[in-house]
Coordinates of C-alpha atoms in Angstrom, one line a residue:
Chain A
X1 CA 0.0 0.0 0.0
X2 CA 1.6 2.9 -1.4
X3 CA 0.9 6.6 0.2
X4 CA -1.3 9.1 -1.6
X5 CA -2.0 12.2 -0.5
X6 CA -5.6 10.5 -0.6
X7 CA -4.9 7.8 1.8
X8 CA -2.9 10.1 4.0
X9 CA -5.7 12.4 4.6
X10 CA -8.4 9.3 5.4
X11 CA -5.5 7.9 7.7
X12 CA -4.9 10.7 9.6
X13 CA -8.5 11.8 10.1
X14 CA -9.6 8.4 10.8
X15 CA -6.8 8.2 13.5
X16 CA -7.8 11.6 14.9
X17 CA -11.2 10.6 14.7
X18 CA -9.7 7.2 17.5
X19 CA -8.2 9.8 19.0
X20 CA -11.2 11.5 20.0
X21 CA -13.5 9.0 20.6
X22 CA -13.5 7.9 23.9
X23 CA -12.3 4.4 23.6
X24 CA -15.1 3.3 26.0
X25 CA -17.6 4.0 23.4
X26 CA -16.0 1.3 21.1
X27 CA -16.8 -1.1 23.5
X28 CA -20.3 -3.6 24.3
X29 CA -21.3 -4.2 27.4
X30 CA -18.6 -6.2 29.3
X31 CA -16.8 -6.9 26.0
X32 CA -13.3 -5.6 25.4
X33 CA -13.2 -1.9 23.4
X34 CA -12.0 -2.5 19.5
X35 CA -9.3 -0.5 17.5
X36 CA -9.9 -0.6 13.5
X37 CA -7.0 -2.2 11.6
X38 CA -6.2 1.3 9.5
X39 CA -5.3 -0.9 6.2
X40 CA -8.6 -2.3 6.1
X41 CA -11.0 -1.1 9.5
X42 CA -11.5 -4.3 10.1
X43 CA -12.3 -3.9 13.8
X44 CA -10.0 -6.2 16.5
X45 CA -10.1 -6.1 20.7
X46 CA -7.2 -3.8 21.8
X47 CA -5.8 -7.0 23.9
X48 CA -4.8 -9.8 22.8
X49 CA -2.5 -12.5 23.9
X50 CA 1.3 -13.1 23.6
X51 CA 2.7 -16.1 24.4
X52 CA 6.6 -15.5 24.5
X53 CA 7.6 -18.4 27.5
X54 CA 4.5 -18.8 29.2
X55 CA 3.6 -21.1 26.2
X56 CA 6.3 -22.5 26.1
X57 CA 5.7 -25.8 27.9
X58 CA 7.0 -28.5 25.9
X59 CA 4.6 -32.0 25.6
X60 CA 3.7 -31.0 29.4
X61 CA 0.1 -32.3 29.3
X62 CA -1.0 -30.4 32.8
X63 CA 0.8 -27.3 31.2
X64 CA -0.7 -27.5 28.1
X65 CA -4.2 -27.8 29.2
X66 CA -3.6 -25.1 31.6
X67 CA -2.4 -23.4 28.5
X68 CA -6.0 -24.5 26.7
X69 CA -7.6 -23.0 29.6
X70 CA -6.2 -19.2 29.5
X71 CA -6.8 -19.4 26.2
X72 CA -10.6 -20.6 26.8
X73 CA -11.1 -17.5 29.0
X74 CA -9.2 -15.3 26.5
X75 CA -11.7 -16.4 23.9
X76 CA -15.2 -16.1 26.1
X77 CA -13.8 -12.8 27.6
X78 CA -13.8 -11.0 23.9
X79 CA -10.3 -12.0 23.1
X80 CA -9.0 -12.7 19.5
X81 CA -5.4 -11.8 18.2
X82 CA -3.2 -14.7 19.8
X83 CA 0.4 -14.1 18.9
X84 CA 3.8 -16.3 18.4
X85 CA 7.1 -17.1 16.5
X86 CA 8.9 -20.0 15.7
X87 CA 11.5 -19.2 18.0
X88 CA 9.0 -19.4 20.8
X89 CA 10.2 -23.3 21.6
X90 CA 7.2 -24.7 21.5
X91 CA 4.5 -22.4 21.9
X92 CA 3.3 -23.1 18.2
X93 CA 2.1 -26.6 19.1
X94 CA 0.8 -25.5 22.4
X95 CA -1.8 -23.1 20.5
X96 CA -2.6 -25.9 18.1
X97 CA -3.5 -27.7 20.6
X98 CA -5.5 -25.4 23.1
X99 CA -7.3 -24.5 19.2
X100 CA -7.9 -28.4 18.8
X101 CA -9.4 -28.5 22.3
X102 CA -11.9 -25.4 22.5
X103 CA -13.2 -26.2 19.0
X104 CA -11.1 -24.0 16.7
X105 CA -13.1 -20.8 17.4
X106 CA -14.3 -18.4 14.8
X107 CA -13.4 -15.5 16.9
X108 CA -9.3 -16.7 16.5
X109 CA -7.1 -13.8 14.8
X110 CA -3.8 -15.5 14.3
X111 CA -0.7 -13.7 14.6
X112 CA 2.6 -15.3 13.7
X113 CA 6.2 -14.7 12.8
X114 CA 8.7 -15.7 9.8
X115 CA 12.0 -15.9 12.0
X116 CA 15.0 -17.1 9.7
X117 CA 18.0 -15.9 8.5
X118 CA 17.9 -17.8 4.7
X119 CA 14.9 -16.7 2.5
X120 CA 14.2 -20.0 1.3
X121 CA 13.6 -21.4 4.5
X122 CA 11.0 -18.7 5.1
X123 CA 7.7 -20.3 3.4
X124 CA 8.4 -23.9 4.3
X125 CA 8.6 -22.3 8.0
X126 CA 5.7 -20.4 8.0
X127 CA 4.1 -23.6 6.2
X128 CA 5.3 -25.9 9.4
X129 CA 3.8 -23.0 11.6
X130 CA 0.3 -23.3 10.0
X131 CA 0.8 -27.1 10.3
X132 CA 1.4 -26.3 14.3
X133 CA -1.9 -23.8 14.7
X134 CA -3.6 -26.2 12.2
X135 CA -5.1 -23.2 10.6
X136 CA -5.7 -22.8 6.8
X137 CA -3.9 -19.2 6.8
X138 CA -2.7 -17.0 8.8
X139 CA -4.9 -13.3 9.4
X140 CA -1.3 -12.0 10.2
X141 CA 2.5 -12.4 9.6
X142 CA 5.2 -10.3 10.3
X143 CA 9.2 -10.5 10.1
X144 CA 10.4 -11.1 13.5
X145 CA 13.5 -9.1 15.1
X146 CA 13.5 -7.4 11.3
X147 CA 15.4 -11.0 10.6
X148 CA 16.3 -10.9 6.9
X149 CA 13.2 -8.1 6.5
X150 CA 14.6 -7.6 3.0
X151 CA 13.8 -11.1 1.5
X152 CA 11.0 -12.0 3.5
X153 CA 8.8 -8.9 2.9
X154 CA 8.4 -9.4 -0.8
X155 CA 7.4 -13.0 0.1
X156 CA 4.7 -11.9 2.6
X157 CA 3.7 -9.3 0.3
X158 CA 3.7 -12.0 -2.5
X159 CA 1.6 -14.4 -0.2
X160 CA -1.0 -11.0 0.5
X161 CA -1.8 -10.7 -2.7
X162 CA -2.1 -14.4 -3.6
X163 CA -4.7 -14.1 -0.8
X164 CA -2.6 -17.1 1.3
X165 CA -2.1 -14.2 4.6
X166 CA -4.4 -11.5 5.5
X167 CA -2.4 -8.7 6.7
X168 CA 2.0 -8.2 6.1
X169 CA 4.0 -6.9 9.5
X170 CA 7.5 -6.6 11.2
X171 CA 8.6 -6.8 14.7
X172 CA 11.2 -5.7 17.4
X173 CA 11.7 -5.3 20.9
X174 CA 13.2 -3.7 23.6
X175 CA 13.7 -0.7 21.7
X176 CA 16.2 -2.5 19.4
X177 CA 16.6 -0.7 15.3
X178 CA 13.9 1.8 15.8
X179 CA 16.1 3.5 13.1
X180 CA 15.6 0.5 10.5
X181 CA 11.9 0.1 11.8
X182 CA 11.2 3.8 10.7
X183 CA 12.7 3.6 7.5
X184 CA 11.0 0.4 6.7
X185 CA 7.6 2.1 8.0
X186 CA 8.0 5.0 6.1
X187 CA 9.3 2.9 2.8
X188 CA 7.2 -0.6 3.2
X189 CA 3.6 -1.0 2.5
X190 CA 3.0 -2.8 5.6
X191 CA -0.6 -3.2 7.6
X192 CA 1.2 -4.3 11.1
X193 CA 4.1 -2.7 13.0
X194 CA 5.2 -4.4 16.9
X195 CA 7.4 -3.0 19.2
X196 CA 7.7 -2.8 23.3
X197 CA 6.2 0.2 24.4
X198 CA 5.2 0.6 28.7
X199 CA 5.0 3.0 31.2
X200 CA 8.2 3.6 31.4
X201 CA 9.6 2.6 27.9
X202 CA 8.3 5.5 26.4
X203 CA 11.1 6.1 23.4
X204 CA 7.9 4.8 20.7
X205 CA 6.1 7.7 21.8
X206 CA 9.0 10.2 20.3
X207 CA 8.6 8.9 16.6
X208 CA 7.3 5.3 16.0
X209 CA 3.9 5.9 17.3
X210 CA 3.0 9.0 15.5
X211 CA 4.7 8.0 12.4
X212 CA 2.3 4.4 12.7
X213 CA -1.1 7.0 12.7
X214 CA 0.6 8.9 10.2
X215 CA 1.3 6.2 7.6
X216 CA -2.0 4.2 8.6
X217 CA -0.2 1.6 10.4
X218 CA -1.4 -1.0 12.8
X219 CA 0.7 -0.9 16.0
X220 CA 1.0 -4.1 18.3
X221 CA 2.8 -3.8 21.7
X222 CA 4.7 -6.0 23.5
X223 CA 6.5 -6.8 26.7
X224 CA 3.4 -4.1 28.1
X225 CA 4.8 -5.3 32.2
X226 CA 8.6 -5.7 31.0
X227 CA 8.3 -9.6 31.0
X228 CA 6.4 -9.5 34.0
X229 CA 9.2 -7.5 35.4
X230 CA 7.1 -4.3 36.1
X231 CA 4.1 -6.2 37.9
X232 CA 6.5 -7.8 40.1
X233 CA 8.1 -4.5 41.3
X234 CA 5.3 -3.3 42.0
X235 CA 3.8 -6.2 43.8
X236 CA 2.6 -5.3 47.7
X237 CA 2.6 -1.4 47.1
X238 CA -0.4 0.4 47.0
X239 CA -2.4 2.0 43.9
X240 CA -2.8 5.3 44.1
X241 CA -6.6 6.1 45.0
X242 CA -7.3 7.8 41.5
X243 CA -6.7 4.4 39.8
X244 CA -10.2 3.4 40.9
X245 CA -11.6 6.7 38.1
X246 CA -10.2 4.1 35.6
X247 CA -11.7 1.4 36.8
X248 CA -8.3 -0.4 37.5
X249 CA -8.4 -2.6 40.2
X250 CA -4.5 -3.7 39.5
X251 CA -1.3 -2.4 38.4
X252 CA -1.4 -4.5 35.5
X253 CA -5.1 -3.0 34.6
X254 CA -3.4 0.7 35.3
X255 CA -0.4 -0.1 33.0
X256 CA -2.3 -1.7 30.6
X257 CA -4.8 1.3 30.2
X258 CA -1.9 3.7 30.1
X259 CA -1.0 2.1 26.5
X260 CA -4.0 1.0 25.6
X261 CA -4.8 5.0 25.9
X262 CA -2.6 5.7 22.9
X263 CA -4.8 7.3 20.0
X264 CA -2.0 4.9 17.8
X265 CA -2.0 1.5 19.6
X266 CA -4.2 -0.6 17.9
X267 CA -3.5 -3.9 20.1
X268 CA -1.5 -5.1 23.2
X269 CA -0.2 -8.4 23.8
X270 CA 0.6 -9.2 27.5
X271 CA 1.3 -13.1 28.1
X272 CA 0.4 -14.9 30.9
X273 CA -0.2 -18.2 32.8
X274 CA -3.4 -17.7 34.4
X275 CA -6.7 -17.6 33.7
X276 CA -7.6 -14.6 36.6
X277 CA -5.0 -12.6 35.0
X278 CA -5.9 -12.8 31.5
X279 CA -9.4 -12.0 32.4
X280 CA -8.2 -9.1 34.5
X281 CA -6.2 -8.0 31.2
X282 CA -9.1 -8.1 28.9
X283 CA -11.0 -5.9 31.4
X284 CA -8.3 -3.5 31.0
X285 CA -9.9 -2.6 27.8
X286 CA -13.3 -1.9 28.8
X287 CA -14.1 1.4 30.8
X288 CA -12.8 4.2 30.7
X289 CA -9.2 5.3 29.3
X290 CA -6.8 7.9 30.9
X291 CA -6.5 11.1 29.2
X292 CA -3.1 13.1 28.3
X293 CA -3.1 14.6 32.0
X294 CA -3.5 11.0 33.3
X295 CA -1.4 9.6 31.4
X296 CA 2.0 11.5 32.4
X297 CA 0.4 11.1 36.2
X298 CA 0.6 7.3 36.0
X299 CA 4.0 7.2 34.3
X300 CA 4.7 9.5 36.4
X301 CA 3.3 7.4 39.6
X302 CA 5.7 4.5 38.4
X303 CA 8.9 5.6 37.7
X304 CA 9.0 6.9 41.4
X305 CA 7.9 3.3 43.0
Chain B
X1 CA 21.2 -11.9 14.9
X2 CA 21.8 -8.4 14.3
X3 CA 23.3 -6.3 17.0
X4 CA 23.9 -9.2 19.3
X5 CA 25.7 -7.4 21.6
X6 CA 22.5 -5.5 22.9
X7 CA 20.8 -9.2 24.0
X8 CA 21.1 -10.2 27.5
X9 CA 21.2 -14.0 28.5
X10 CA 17.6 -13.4 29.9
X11 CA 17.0 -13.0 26.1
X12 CA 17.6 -16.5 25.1
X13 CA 15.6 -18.0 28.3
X14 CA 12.4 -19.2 26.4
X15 CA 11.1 -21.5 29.1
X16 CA 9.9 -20.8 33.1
X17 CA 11.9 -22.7 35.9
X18 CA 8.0 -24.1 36.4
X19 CA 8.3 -25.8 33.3
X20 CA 12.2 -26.5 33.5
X21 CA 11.6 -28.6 36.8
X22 CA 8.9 -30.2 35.6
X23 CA 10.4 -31.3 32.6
X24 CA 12.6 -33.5 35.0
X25 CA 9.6 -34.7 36.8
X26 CA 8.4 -36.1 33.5
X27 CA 11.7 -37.5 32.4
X28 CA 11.9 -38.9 35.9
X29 CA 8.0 -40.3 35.8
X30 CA 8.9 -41.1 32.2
X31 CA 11.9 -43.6 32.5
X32 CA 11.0 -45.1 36.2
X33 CA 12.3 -47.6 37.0
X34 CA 15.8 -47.2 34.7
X35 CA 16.9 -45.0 37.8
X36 CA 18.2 -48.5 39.7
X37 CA 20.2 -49.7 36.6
X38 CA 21.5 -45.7 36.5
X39 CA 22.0 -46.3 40.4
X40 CA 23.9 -49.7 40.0
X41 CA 26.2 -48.2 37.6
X42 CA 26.8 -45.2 39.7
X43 CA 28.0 -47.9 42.2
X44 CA 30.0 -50.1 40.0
X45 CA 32.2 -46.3 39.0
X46 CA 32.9 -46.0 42.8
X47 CA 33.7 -49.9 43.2
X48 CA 36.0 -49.4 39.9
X49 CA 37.7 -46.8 41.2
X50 CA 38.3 -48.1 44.6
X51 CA 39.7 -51.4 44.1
X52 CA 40.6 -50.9 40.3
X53 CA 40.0 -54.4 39.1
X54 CA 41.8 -55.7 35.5
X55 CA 40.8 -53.6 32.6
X56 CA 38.5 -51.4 35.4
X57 CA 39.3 -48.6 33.2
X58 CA 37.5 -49.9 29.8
X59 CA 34.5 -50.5 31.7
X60 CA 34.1 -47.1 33.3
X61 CA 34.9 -45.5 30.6
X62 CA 32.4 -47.8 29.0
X63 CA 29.5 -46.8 31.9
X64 CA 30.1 -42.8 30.7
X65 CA 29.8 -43.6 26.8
X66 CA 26.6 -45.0 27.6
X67 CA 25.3 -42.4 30.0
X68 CA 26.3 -40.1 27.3
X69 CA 24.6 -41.0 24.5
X70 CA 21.6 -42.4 26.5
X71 CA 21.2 -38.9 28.0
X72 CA 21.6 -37.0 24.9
X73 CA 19.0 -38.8 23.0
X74 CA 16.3 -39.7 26.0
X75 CA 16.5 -35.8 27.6
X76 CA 18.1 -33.5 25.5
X77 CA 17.0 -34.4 22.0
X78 CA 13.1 -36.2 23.1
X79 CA 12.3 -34.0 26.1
X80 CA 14.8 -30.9 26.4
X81 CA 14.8 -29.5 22.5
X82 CA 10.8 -29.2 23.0
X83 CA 11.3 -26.5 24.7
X84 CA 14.5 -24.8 24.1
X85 CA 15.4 -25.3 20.3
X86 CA 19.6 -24.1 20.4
X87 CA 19.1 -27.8 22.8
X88 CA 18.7 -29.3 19.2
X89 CA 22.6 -28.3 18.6
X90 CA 23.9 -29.5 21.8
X91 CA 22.1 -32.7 21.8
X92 CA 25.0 -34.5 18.9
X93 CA 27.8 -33.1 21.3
X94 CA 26.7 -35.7 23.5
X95 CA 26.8 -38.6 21.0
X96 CA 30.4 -37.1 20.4
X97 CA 31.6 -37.2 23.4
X98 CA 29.9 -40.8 24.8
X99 CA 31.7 -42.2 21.2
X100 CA 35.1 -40.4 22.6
X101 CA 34.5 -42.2 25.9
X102 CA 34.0 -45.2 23.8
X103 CA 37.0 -44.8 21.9
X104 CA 39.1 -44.7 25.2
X105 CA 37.0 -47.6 26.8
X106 CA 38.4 -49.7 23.3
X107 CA 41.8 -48.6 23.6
X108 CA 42.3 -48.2 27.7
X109 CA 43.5 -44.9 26.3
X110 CA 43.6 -43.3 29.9
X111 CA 45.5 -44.5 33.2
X112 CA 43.7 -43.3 36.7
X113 CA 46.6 -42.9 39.2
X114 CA 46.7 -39.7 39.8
X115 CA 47.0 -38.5 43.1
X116 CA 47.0 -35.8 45.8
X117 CA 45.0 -32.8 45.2
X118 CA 43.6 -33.3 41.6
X119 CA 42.6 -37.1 42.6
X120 CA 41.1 -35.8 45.9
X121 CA 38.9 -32.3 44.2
X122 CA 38.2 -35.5 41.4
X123 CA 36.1 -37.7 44.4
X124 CA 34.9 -34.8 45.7
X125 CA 33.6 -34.0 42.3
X126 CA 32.0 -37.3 41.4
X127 CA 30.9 -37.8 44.6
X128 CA 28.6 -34.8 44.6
X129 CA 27.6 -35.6 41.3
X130 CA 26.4 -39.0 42.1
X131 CA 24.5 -38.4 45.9
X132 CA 24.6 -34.9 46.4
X133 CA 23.0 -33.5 43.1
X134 CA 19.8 -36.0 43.4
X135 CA 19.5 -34.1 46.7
X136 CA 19.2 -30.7 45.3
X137 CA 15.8 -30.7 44.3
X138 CA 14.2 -31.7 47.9
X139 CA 16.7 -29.3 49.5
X140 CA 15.2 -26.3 47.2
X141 CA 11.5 -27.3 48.1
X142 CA 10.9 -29.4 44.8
X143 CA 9.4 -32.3 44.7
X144 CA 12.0 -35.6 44.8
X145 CA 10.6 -35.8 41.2
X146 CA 12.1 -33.7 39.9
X147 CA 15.9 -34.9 41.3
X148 CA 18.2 -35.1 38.6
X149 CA 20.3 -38.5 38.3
X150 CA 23.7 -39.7 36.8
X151 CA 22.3 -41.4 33.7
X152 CA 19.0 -39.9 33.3
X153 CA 20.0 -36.2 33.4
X154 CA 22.9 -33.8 31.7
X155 CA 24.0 -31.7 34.7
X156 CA 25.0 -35.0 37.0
X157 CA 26.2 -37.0 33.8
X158 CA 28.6 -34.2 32.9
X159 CA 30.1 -33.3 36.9
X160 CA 30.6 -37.0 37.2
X161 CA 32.5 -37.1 34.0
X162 CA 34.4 -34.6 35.1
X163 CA 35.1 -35.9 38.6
X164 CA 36.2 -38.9 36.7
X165 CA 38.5 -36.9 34.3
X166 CA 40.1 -35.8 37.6
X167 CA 41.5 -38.7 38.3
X168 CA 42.7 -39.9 34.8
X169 CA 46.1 -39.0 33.1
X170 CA 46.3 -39.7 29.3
X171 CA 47.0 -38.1 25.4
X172 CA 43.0 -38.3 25.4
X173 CA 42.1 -36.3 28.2
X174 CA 42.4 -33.2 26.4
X175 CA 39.6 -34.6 23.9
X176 CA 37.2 -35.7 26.6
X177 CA 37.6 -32.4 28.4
X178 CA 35.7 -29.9 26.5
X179 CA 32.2 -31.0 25.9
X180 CA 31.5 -31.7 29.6
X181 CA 32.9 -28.2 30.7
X182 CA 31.2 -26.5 28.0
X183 CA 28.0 -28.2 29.3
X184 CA 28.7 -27.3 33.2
X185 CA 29.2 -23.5 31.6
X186 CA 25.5 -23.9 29.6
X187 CA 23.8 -25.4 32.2
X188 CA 25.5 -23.4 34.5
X189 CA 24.3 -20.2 32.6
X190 CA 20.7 -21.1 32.7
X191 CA 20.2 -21.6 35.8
X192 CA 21.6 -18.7 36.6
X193 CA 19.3 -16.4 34.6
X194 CA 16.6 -18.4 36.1
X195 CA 17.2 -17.4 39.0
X196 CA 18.2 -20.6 40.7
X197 CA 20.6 -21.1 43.5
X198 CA 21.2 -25.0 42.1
X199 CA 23.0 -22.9 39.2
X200 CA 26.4 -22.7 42.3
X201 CA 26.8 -26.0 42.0
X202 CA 27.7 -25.9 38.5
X203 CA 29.7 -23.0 39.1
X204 CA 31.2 -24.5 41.9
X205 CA 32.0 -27.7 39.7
X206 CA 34.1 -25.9 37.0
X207 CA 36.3 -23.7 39.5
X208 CA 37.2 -26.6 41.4
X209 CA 38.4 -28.8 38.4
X210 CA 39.8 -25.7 36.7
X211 CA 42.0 -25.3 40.2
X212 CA 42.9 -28.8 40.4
X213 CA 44.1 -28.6 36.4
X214 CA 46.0 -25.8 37.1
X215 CA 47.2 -27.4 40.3
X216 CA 48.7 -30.3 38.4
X217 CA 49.7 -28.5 35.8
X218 CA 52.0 -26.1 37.9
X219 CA 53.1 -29.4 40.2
X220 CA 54.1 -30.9 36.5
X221 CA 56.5 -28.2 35.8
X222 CA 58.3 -28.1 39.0
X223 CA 58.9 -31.3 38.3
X224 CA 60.4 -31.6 35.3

C-alpha cells in the first residue's frame, strides 16, 4: 500500500477521529473496546495474547491444558489476536492444541512470525507453523526481530496478494533498530508494525507511534509489564486512589490502560499463565481510558515506586 | 542476529523454571524404574575406582559412553529440544563425546593414578555428582521428582565425568575435556538467569576442576 495524499488524509483523520473518541464508546457491554486495523478497518479487541515463554511448555500435558484454559477464557472474555514465532520453543504446538481442544473458534485472529535468517527457508517455515496452529492461513505475519526483512517482505507481500495471509507486518523489541523500523515504516507497505512500548519505555512515543497514525499503520505492543518484570516491582505497594476513576483494580489493569490510551495502539499483547490474569487483562480494555493529563500522572506514579 | 551485543542472556531464556523442573519430573516419571540400573552403575564407578580391578578402566569409561549418548538422546533431544530449540545443537555433542569415551574404553586410552590434590577435588567431584545432586531438588522445596540422576540427566552426567576426568592421566584427556565443561558453563548459565541457586553448584564444579588442572599442571612443571 503505497501513500497518496488520498490515503494520508483518510488515515490521519480516521486516527484523529480514534483519538477523539473515547475508547469506551468502542466497546459492548462487558466486551473488550476494538481499535480498526487502518489498512482495512477491520475492527480487533485492543488486547490480545502473547505467548513469549508462558507457552512454552514443551509436551507437558497439565501445562498445556492449563495453556487451553487461559486461552478458553481469552476467547469467552472477547479475546481474538493470539500471537507467536517459531522461536517461541514450543508455543506453536501448544496453541494448536488449546485451538484443537476449545473447537477452533471463529473469533481466532492468528498472529505469527517468519523468523530465519535464509529466504528459502522462510515459506516452508511459516508452512510448518500453520501445520502447528492447524489453521488454513494465517490473518497475520510479520518479520520477527526485522530478521532478513529484505527477503521475506516481498514474500509476505507476494503471499497477500495471492490471498494465502491476510495482513503483512514486522517486529522488534526492547527498543532494538527503531532506526531500520522507521525507515521500513516509512518505505514498506506494511498493515502491522510491533514494538515494546510501557509506562516507562516510552522512546515509541517520540517517533514510531505518531509516524504508525501517520502512515496508517497498525501498531502491536509487546513486553506491556517488561516480561512481568514491572508487575513484580510493583507487587505489595499500594495503587494510588485515582486508579479506581479508571476502573483499575490492578497495576497491570493501570499499565495496561496507560498504553492501551494511545490514540496509535491498535492492540496489546501481555502473556500470561493464568486464567484470573488474563481475564483481569481483557477488562483492561473496557471502561474508561486515561487522558493526556492521566497519562503522564501514571508514568509518572511508576517511575518513582 | 543483528546487533547481538544488545541481548542479554535473559533474552535467550524461552522457558519458566516451572516448566524447566517439571520437565525433570516427566523424564523422571517417564523412565522409572531405569533410575536402579543408572543407580547400580553409579556404584559399580565407585567400586572401579576403589579397588581398580583388571581392565577397570575400559568399563568405566564404558558406563560414561553410555550415559552419554543415553542422556543425549532420552533428555536433550526427546524431552529438552521441545522446549528450548539451540538444545537441538547441543544434543549431537553428546553422541560425540559418549563415542570419545567409547573410543578410550576400546583402547584403555587413559590411566587413573593420579593422586594428591587433583585425585582428591576429582572424588569430591564425582561424589557430589552421584549423591549430592539428586538431593538438590528436595533441599530447594521441589518435589524428589524432579531430582536429577547420573544417567537420566545432563548436569550430573557431565560433573561425574568430570570428577572422573580428575582422576585420569592420558594423550585423550584433552579430547574428553571440552564437551562436559562447555555443558557445566551452559547449564551453568541457565540456571543462573533463572534465578536458581542450584546454578552454584555448577559453578562451583568448574572452579574446582579448573583449580585442580592448574594445580597439576603447575606441580608438573616443577617437576620436570
Amino acid at each position: 500500500m503505497r501513500t497518496t495524499r488520498r490515503t494520508f488524509v483518510q488515515a490521519s483523520l480516521a486516527t484523529a477521529a480514534a483519538a477523539l473518541l473515547p475508547i469506551s464508546l468502542h466497546a459492548q457491554q462487558g466486551q473488550p473496546a476494538r481499535r480498526p486495523i487502518p489498512s482495512t478497518r477491520e475492527e480487533i479487541p485492543i488486547v490480545g495474547l502473547g505467548t513469549w515463554i508462558t507457552f512454552n511448555v514443551g509436551d507437558d500435558p497439565v501445562l498445556r491444558d492449563e495453556c487451553a484454559g487461559v486461552m478458553a477464557a481469552f476467547f469467552a472474555a472477547g479475546g481474538r489476536m493470539i500471537d507467536s514465532s517459531p522461536m517461541y520453543g514450543s508455543s506453536q504446538p501448544v496453541i494448536g492444541y488449546g485451538l484443537q481442544k476449545l473447537g477452533r473458534p471463529s473469533a481466532l485472529f492468528s498472529a505469527e512470525k517468519v523468523w530465519t535468517s535464509s529466504a528459502a527457508a522462510g515459506p516452508p517455515q511459516i508452512a510448518q507453523s500453520r501445520r502447528f496452529w492447524g489453521v488454513p492461513k494465517f490473518d497475520l505475519v510479520q518479520v520477527h526481530n526485522l530478521l532478513a526483512w529484505k527477503a521475506h517482505l516481498p514474500m509476505l507481500f507476494q503471499m497477500k496478494a495471492a490471498g494465502a495471509v491476510r495482513y503483512v507486518g514486522i517486529t522488534t523489541s526492547e527498543g532494538r533498530r527503531h532506526d531500520l523500523l522507521e525507515q521500513i515504516m516509512r518505505n514498506e507497505p506494511i498493515d502491522f508494525v510491533q514494538f515494546s512500548y510501557n509506562v516507562v519505555d516510552r522512546e515509541a512515543e517520540a517517533r514510531l507511534l505518531p509516524l504508525a497514525s501517520e502512515r496508517g499503520i497498525a501498531v502491536i505492543v509487546n513486553r506491556p509489564f517488561r516480561q512481568g518484570a514491572l508487575t513484580q516491582r510493583l507487587q505489595g505497594k499500594p495503587l494510588p486512589e485515582w486508579a479506581a476513576e479508571l476502573g483499575a483494580s490492578s497495576w497491570a489493569q493501570l499499565m495496561l490502560k496507560f498504553i492501551l490510551s494511545h490514540p496509535a495502539v491498535t492492540v496489546a499483547i501481555p502473556a500470561t499463565t493464568r486464567v484470573d490474569h488474563v481475564r483481569e487483562n481483557l477488562s483492561a480494555a473496557a471502561g474508561p481510558m486515561p487522558d493526556r493529563a492521566m497519562r503522564q500522572r501514571i508514568s509518572a506514579h511508576v517511575k518513582a515506586l | 542476529m543483528s546487533e547481538w551485543w544488545t541481548y542479554r542472556a535473559e533474552d535467550f531464556l524461552l522457558f519458566s523454571p516451572r516448566v524447566y523442573w517439571r520437565m525433570f519430573e516427566l523424564h523422571n516419571a517417564a523412565l522409572w524404574p531405569l533410575h536402579l540400573l543408572t543407580l547400580a552403575a553409579s556404584l559399580i564407578i565407585i567400586l572401579l575406582i576403589a579397588w581398580r580391578p583388571r581392565s577397570w578402566v575400559r568399563w568405566l569409561a564404558l558406563i560414561l559412553a553410555i550415559a552419554w549418548v543415553f542422556v543425549g538422546w532420552s533428555f536433550l533431544w526427546h524431552r529438552y529440544a521441545t522446549i528450548n530449540w539451540a538444545v537441538a545443537y547441543v544434543a549431537p555433542a553428546f553422541a560425540v563425546e559418549g563415542v570419545l569415551l567409547l573410543i578410550v574404553s576400546l583402547r584403555d586410552g587413559l590411566a587413573f593414578d593420579r593422586r594428591g590434590l587433583a585425585g582428591w577435588i576429582g572424588y569430591l567431584i564425582l561424589a557430589f555428582a552421584l549423591a549430592g545432586q539428586p538431593l538438590l531438588a528436595p533441599l530447594q522445596g521441589r518435589n524428589w521428582a524432579s531430582s536429577e540422576v547420573f544417567g537420566i540427566a545432563p548436569d550430573p552426567t557431565a560433573i561425574a565425568t568430570l570428577g572422573v576426568l580428575l582422576l585420569a592421566r592420558g594423550r585423550l584427556l584433552p579430547v574428553l575435556l571440552p564437551i562436559p565443561v562447555l555443558w557445566c558453563l551452559l547449564s551453568g548459565l541457565t540456571l543462573g538467569t533463572m534465578g536458581e541457586p542450584q546454578a552454584w553448584a555448577l559453578h562451583a564444579t568448574l572452579a574446582l576442576a579448573t583449580a585442580a588442572w592448574i594445580w597439576t599442571i603447575i606441580r608438573q612443571r616443577a617437576v620436570s
